[in-house]
XYZ file of C-alpha atoms in Angstrom:
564
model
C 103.860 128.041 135.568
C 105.554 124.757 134.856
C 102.699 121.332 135.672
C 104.377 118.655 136.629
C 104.009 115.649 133.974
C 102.391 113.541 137.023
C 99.792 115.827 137.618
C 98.844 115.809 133.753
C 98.869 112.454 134.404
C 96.895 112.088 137.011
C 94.644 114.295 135.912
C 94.131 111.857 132.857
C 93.807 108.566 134.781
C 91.283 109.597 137.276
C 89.125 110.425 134.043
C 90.199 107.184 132.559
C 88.794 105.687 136.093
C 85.190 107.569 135.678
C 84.776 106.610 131.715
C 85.549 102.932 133.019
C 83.228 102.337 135.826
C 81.152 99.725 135.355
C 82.145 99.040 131.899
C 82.297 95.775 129.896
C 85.110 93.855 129.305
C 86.872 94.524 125.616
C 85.670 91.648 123.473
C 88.128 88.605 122.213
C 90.726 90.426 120.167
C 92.068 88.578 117.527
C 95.521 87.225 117.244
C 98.598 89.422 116.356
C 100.612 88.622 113.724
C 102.639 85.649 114.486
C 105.338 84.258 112.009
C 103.732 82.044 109.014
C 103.373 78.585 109.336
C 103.312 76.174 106.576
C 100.035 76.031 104.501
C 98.480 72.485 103.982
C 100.780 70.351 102.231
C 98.329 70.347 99.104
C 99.209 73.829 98.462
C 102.181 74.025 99.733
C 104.954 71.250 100.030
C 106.961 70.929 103.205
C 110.396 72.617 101.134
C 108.170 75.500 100.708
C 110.306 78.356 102.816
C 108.052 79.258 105.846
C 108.932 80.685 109.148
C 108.046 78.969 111.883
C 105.975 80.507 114.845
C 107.886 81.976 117.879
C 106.915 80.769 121.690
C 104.658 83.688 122.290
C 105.352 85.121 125.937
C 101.258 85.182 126.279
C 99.114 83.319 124.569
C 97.259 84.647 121.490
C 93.998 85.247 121.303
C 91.417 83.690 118.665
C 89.115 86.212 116.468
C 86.102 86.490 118.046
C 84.081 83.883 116.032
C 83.681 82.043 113.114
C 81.626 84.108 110.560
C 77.696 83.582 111.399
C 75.919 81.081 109.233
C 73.388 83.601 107.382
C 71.860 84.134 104.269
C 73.639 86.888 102.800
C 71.460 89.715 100.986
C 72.948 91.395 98.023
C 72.661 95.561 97.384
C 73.461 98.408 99.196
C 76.121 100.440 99.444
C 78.724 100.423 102.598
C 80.007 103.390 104.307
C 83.369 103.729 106.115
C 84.638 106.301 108.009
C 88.422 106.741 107.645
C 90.820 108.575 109.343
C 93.335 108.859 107.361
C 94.170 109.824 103.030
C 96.520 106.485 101.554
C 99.953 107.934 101.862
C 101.371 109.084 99.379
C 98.946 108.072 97.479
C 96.658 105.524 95.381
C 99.490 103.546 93.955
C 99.903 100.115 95.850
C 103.623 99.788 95.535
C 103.808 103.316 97.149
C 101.364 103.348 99.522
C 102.379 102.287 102.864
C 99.412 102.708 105.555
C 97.332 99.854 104.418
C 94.091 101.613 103.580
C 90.590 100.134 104.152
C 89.194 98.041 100.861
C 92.926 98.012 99.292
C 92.077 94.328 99.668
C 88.767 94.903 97.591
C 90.105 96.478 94.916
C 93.341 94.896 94.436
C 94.092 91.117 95.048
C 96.876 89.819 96.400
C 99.003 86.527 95.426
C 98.497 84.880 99.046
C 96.480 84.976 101.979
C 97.032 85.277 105.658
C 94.212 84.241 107.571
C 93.097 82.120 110.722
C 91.648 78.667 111.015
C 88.908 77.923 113.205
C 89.469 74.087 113.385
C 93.400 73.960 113.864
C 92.994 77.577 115.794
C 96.317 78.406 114.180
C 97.289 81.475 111.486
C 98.364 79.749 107.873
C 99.126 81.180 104.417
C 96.453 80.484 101.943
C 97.096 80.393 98.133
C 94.832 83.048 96.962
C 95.902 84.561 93.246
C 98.603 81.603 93.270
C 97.400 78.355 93.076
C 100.474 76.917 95.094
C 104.017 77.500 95.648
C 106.971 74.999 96.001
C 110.590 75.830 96.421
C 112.698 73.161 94.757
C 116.068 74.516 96.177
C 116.859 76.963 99.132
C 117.419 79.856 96.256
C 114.300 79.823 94.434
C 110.562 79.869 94.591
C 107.842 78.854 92.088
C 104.436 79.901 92.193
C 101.778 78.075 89.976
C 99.105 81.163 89.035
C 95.375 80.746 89.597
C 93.506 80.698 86.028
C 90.439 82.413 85.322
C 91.426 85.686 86.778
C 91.155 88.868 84.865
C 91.862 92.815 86.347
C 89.189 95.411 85.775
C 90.424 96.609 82.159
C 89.832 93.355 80.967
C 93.895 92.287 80.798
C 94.619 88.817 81.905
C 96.089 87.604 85.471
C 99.225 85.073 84.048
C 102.721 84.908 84.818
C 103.950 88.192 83.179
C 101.427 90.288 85.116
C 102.903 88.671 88.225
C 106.597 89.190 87.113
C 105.674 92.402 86.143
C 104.044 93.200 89.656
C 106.807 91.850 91.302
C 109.720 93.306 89.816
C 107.917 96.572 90.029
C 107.337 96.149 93.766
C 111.270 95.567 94.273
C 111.834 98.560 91.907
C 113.242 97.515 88.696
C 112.369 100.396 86.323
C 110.338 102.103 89.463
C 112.123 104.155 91.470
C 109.440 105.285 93.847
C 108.728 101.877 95.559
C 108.605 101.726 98.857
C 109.784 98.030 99.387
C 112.742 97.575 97.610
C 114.982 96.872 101.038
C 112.305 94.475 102.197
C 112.212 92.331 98.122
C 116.037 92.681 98.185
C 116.430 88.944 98.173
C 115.068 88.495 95.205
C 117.795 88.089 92.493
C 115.410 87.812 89.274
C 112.092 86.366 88.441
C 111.685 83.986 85.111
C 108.370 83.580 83.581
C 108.114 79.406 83.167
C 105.139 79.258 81.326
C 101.840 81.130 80.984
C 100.785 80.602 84.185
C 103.951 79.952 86.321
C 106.860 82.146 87.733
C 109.808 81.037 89.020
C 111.317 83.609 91.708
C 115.077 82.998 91.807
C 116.574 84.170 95.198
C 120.167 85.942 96.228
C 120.245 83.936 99.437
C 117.733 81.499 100.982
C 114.589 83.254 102.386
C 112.757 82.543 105.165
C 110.396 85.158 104.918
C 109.448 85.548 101.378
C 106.645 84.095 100.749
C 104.904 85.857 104.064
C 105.900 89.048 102.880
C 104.167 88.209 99.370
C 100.958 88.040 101.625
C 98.005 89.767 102.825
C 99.707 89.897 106.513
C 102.185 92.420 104.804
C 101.780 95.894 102.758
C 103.511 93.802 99.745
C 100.969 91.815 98.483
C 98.134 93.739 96.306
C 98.273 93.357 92.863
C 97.536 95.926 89.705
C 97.112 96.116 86.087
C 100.212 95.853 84.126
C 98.099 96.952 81.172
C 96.217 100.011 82.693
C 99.717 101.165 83.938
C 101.722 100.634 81.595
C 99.159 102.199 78.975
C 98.345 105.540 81.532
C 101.748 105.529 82.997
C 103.112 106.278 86.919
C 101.772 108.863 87.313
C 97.985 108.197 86.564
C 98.545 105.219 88.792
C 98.822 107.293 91.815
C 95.524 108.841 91.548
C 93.647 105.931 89.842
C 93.178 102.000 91.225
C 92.890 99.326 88.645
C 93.082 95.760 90.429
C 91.720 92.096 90.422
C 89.658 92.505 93.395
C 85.341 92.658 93.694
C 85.220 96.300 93.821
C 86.224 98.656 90.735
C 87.595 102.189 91.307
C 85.384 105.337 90.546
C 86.690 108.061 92.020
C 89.287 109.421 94.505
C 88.026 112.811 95.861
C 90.932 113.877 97.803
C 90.024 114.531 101.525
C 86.620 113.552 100.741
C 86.178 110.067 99.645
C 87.070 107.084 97.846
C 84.212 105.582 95.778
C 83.855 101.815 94.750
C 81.490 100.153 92.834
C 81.312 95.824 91.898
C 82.732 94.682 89.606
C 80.495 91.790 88.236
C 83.290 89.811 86.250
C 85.245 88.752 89.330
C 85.912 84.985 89.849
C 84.892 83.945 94.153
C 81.594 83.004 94.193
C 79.586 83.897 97.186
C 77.297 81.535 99.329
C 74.455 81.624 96.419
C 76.995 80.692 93.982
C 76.703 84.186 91.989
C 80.102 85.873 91.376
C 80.644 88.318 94.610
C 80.391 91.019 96.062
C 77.275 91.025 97.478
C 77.723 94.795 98.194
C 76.582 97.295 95.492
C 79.689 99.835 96.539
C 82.117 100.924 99.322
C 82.605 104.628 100.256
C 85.341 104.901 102.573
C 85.064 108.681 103.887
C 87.628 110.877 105.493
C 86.338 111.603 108.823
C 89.526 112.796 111.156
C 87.550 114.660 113.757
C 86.558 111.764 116.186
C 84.242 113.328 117.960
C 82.198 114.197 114.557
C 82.764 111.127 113.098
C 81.097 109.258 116.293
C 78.105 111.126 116.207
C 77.418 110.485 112.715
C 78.538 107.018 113.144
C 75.530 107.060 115.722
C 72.719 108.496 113.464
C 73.531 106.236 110.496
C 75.835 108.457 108.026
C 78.297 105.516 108.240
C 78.275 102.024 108.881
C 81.200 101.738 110.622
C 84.350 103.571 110.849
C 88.569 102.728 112.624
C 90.534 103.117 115.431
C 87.838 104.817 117.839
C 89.204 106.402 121.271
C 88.710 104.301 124.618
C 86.277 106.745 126.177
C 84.416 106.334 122.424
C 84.337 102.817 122.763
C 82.775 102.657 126.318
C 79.825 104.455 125.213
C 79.396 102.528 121.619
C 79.645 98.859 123.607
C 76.221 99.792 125.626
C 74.561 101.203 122.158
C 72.528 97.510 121.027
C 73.124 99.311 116.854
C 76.630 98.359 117.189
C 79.961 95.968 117.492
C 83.031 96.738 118.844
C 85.754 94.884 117.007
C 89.769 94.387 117.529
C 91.188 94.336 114.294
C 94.378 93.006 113.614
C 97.146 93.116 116.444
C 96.411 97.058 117.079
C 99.405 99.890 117.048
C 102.028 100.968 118.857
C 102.883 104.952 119.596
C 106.821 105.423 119.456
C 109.146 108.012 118.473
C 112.744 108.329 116.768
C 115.825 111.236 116.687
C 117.002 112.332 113.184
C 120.165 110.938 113.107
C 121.353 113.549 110.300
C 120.790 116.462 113.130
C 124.063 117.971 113.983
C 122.746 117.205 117.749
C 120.815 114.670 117.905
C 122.604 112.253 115.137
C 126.023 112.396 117.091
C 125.018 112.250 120.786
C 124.107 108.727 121.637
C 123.922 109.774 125.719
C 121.578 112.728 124.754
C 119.427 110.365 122.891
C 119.823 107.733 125.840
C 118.923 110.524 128.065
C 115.599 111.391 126.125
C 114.692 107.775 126.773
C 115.521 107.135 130.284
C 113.491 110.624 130.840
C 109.981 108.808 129.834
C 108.094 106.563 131.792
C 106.300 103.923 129.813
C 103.927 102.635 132.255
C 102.067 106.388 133.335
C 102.032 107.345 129.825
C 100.223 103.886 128.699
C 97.628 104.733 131.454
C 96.865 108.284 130.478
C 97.523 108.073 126.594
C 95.663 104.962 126.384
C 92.829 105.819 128.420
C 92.769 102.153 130.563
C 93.603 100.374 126.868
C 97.211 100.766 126.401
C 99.918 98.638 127.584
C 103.554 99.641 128.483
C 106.099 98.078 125.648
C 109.523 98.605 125.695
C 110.842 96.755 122.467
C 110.010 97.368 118.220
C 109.328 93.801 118.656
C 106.217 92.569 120.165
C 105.721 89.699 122.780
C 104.707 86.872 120.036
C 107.054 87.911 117.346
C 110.071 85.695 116.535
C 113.606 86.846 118.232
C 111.142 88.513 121.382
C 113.090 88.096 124.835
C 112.458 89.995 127.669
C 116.363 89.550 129.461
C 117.678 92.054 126.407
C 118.053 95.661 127.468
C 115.366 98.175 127.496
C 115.525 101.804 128.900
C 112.930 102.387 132.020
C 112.181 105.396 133.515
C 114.596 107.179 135.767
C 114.746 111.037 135.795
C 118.230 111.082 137.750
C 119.789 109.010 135.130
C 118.521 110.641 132.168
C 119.570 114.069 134.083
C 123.420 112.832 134.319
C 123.620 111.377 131.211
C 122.271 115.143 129.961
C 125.296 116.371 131.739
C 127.400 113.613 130.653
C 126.689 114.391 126.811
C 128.255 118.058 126.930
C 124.867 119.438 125.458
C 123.716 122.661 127.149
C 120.318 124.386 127.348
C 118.563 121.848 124.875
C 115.862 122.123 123.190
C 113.820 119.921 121.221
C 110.964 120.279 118.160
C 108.788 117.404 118.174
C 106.817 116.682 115.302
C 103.679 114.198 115.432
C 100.835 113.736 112.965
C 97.480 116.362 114.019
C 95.371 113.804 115.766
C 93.903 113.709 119.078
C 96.153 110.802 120.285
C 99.601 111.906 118.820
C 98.887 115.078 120.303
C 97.601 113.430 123.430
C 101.171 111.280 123.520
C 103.236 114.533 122.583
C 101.815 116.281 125.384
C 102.754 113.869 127.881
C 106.369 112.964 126.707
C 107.024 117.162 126.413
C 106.030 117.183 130.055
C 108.142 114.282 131.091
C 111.077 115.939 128.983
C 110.579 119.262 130.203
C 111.004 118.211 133.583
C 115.214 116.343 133.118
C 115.419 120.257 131.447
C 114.536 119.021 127.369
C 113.391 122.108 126.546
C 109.916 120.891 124.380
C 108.029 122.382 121.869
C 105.715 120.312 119.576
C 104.953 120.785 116.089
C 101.774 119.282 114.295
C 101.240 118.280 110.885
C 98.339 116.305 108.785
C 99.555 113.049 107.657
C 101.099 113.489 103.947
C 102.718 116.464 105.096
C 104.125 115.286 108.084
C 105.592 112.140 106.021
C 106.780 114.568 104.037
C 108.777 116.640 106.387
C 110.259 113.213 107.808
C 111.396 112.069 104.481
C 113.199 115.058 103.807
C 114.964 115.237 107.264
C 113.184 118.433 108.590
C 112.950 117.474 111.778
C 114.590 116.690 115.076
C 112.885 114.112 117.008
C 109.407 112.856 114.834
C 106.415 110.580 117.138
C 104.052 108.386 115.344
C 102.157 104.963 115.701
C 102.859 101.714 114.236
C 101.453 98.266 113.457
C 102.048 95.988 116.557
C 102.911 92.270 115.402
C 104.343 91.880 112.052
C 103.730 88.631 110.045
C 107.303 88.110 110.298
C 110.731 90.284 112.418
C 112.274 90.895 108.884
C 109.075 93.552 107.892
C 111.140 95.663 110.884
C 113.762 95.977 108.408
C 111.663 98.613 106.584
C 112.163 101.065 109.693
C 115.722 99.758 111.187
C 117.745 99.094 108.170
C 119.577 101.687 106.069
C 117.528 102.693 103.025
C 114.180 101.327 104.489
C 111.499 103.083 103.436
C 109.946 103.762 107.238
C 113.772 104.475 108.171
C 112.557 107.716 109.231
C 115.816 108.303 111.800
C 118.210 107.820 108.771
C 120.087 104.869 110.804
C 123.054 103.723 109.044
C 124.158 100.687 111.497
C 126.096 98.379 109.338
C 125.823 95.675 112.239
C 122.429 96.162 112.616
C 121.798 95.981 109.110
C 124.007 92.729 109.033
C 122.616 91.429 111.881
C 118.599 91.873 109.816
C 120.013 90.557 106.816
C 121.387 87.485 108.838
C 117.606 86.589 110.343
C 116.384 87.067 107.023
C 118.564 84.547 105.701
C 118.212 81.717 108.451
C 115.519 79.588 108.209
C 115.688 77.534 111.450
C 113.455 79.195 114.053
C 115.725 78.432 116.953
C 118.290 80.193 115.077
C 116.549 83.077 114.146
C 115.013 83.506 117.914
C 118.836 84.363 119.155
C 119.910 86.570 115.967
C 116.861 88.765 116.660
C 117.619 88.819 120.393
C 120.990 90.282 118.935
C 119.136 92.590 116.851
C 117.277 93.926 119.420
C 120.051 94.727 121.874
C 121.716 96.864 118.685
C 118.268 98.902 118.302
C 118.786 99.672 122.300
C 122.437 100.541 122.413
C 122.189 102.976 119.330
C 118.818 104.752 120.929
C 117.712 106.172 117.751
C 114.298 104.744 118.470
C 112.219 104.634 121.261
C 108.820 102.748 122.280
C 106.253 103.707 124.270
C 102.774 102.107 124.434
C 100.529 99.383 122.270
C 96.634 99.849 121.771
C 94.520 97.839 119.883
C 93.017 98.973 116.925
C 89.502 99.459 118.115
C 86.988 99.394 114.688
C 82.916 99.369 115.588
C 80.595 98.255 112.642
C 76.660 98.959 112.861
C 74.892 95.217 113.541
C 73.260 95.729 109.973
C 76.909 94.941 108.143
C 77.401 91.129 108.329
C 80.026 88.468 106.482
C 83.356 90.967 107.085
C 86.174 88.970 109.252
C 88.615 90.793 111.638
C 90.901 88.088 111.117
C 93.184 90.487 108.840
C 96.854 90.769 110.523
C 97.531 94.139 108.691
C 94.665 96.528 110.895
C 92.357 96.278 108.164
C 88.727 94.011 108.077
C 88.167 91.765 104.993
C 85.331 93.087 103.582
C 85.111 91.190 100.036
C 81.844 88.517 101.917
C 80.439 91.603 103.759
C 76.822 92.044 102.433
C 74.267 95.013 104.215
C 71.206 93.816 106.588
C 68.598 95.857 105.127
C-alpha cells in the first residue's frame, strides 16, 4: 500500500515535537562564510584584490566566545570521531571534503578567521607574510621565513610556486581545482622568499580562495612528493603544520603525532602543539559513535543528529558547538541521461513535486531550514525576487504531461547515511505521489563519488557546505568542467555569466551578475535545493583552546591542549 509523503511526514514531526520538549535553545552559531574583507592595511594594502561583504538578508551570528583565558597543559592524545574517509584520498590537491586536522598537518598560505574586537571575518597572512597587488593582473605574496615541512625541506618561494601550479594542474592532472585557479596565467618566483602570481583577468576572489575559508589552501612538501611521487602522496601526508603523519589505516583511523620543529609558539612560549597526537576515527554509525562518545572512547566527534544533540546539551561532560556555516542537502539530474539531460519540464517537474518547507521539518528534526537557492542568504549576488521552484503537485503533474515522458521512473542515488537516507525517503514519497516512479540506491562515500563521476546515475542527492567564502567557489559545481559538476552542465551562459562575477571587483556589480547567475541555475533545473542544517560538532569539556571560528565545517585544533 502506497503512504502518503504527509503522513511520513507527520509521522516525523510529531517525534521531532517529543525530542524537543523542553529543550534548550541551540547555542550562538558562528558566522557563515561571508565574502573576504580586506585584512589590516599592514598586511595587506588597500590595492590588494578583496571582495567586499554582501548585505546579509539576516544578520550573522558571532562564534560563541573568545577562546577562555587558561593555562594550557601540554600531553595527551585527542580523539575524533569522523564520519567520513578524505575523498579520494590523502592528497590535498585531490581531496575535496575538508577532513578534520587537514589544517594540522598541512598549513595553508592565508587565514580566514573572525575578530572579536571589530566582530567582522578578515583574511590573515598566515604562511605569507603579506600580499599586495601592484596592478589589477597580478598578485605578490611576500613568504613567511623560518618555516620548514616535516622532511626537513624549506618553505620559500619555489615550494609555493610549486604548490600552486600543482593545485591549478600544471603537470597534475588529477586536481580537483583547476576551474576554480583558472585565472591564474603563470606564477614567477621573485626572489627566495617572494612569488609573484600573474593573473589572465583581474580577480576578485583570489586571494580568498588561497585561504583557509576554501578547500584550496593547504600546503605540502614539494620534496617528499616529488622524491615518492603521486601516487605515494595519496596515501601519505607530509605538510608544514604541528602534527606529523603516521599512519592512514583505511576505514579505521588516521594517526598524528607533534611535530616539535614547527614555528607558532603557544601561550608558554614553547613551539606548539600542546597535544601529544590526534586520532581522528571513522565512526559512521551514529548511534555507536554517541555512546562511545558518552563513555570516553572519543573526545569529541561531527555533525551529530538533532535528537543526538538534545540529549548531549543536558549531559554537564559536554559542548555542543556550530561549526562553520553548517550544510545544505540538495540533489541534481545527470544531464548526460538520454531522459533526464534533454527534458528541462521533466526536471522542472521533479522540482515543483517537492516541498521544501515539510521536508526541512522532518529531515531536519526541528534544525533545518527551508532554502530554495545554491546561494545562501549572506553570500554576495543573494536576492530573494529571483525565481525559485515551490511546491505544487498540480503543476509538477502537468508539466509531467507536458514533457511527453510516460511511466517514469527514477534511481536515486545518495551516500549510506542515516540523513541522506532519511532525505531520500521523503523526496521518493513526494515523487511517487505526481507518478515519479522512485527507487533509491545507496552507496558509501568513495564509491558513491565514484559512480557520480563516471555518470552512472540518473538523479544523485547529497549535502553541501552552506556559505562559501566567496559566490565564485559555486563555480566548482555549476560550471562546465568543475570538479563537483556532478550533473555534467554545459551552460555556456552560465559559465559566462560565473566567469563575469569572478572578474568584477565592485561589490555592487557583482551583487546583480550573481542575481543573473542564479536565475540561469533555476531556468536550466539541473539542480535542486532542499534544506540547510548546521553542522552540529560536541567536544567533551576536558578539550580546551580549539575555535569554531573555521568557515570550511572544520574546528581549528592547532591551540587545543587536553584537561587532564
Amino acid at each position: 500500500m502506497r503512504v502518503s509523503w504527509r503522513l511520513l511526514v507527520v509521522t516525523l514531526i510529531i517525534a521531532t515535537m517529543a525530542l524537543g520538549a523542553c529543550a534548550p535553545g541551540a547555542p550562538t552559531a558562528p558566522p557563515a562564510a561571508t565574502k573576504a574583507p580586506a585584512a589590516p592595511a599592514a598586511t595587506a594594502p588597500a590595492a590588494a584584490p578583496t571582495t567586499a561583504a554582501a548585505a546579509p538578508a539576516k544578520p550573522a551570528a558571532a562564534p560563541t566566545a573568545a577562546p577562555a583565558a587558561e593555562k594550557p597543559k601540554r600531553g595527551g592524545i585527542l580523539k575524533l570521531a569522523v564520519g567520513s574517509e578524505p575523498t579520494p584520498n590523502l592528497d590535498p590537491h585531490q581531496n575535496n571534503n575538508n577532513p578534520w586536522g587537514y589544517e594540522a598537518v598541512y598549513g595553508s598560505y592565508i587565514q580566514y578567521v573572525y575578530n572579536y574586537s571589530t566582530k567582522k571575518w578578515e583574511l590573515k597572512p598566515f604562511m605569507v607574510e603579506s600580499w599586495s597587488s601592484p596592478d589589477p593582473k597580478s598578485i605578490v605574496f611576500k613568504l613567511k621565513k623560518g618555516i620548514s615541512f616535516h622532511d626537513g625541506s624549506p618553505w620559500n618561494a619555489e615550494a609555493a610556486k610549486w604548490n600552486l601550479d600543482r593545485h591549478r594542474g600544471v603537470d597534475f592532472k588529477k586536481t580537483s581545482y583547476k576551474a576554480e585557479l583558472e585565472p591564474i596565467n603563470s606564477i614567477d618566483v621573485v626572489d627566495e622568499y617572494t612569488i609573484k602570481i600573474n593573473l589572465k583577468t583581474p580577480s576578485a576572489v583570489l586571494v580568498a580562495l588561497l585561504s583557509d575559508g576554501s578547500y584550496r589552501a593547504h600546503l605540502m612538501s614539494m620534496e617528499s612528493t616529488k622524491k615518492n611521487g603521486d601516487a605515494w602522496a595519496e596515501r601519505n601526508m607530509v605538510g608544514a603544520g604541528p602534527m606529523k603523519f603516521v599512519e592512514w589505516k583505511p576505514d579505521d583511523r588516521i594517526i598524528l603525532t607533534k611535530w616539535d620543529k614547527y614555528w607558532e609558539k603557544g601561550d608558554d612560549g614553547q613551539p606548539l602543539p600542546y597535544l601529544d597526537g590526534v586520532e581522528l576515527i571513522q565512526a559512521r554509525d551514529m548511534t555507536t559513535k554517541v555512546l562511545n562518545l558518552r563513555v570516553g572512547m572519543f573526545d569529541g566527534t561531527d555533525n551529530i543528529q538533532p535528537k543526538d544533540r538534545l540529549m548531549l546539551e543536558k549531559d554537564p561532560n559536554f559542548t555542543i558547538v556550530d561549526i562553520g556555516s553548517g550544510s545544505a542537502n540538495y540533489y541534481f539530474f545527470n544531464m548526460k541521461d538520454p531522459l533526464w539531460g534533454k527534458n528541462q519540464k521533466l526536471r522542472q517537474a521533479a522540482q515543483y513535486a517537492i516541498d521544501n518547507e515539510s521536508l526541512a521539518k522532518a529531515a531536519g528534526l526541528g534544525v533545518g531550514t527551508a532554502v530554495y537557492y545554491h546561494w545562501s542568504p549572506d553570500m554576495l549576488g543573494y536576492n530573494e525576487s529571483v525565481p525559485k521552484y515551490t511546491f505544487n503537485a498540480e503543476k509538477a503533474k502537468q508539466l509531467i504531461k507536458e514533457s511527453g515522458a510516460q511511466n517514469v521512473k527514477i534511481d536515486l542515488s545518495t551516500q549510506a547515511t542515516e540523513i541522506n537516507q532519511r532525505v531520500a525517503e521523503i523526496v521518493k514519497q513526494m515523487w511517487d505521489q505526481v507518478g515519479l516512479q522512485t527507487t533509491i540506491s545507496t552507496y558509501e562515500r568513495t564509491a558513491m563519488d565514484n559512480k557520480w563521476r563516471a555518470g552512472e546515475f540518473q538523479v544523485g542527492a547529497s549535502s553541501k557546505t552552506w556559505g562559501e567564502v566567496d559566490p565564485d567557489i559555486l563555480s566548482w559545481r555549476l560550471t562546465t568542467g568543475g570538479n563537483k559538476n556532478f550533473a555534467f552542465t554545459e551552460n555556456k551562459a552560465l559559465d559566462d555569466c560565473m566567469k563575469e562575477g569572478r572578474e568584477t571587483v565592485e561589490a555592487t556589480q557583482r551583487q546583480k551578475i550573481y542575481e543573473k547567475c542564479q536565475t540561469l541555475v533555476y531556468e536550466e533545473a539541473a539542480y535542486g535545493i532542499l534544506y540547510n542544517t548546521p553542522n552540529t560538532a560536541v567536544f567533551s569539556k576536558k578539550l580546551k583552546g580549539y575555535t569554531n571560528e573555521m568557515p570550511m565545517n572544520a574546528p581549528r585544533i592547532t591551540r587545543a591542549w587536553l584537561d587532564k
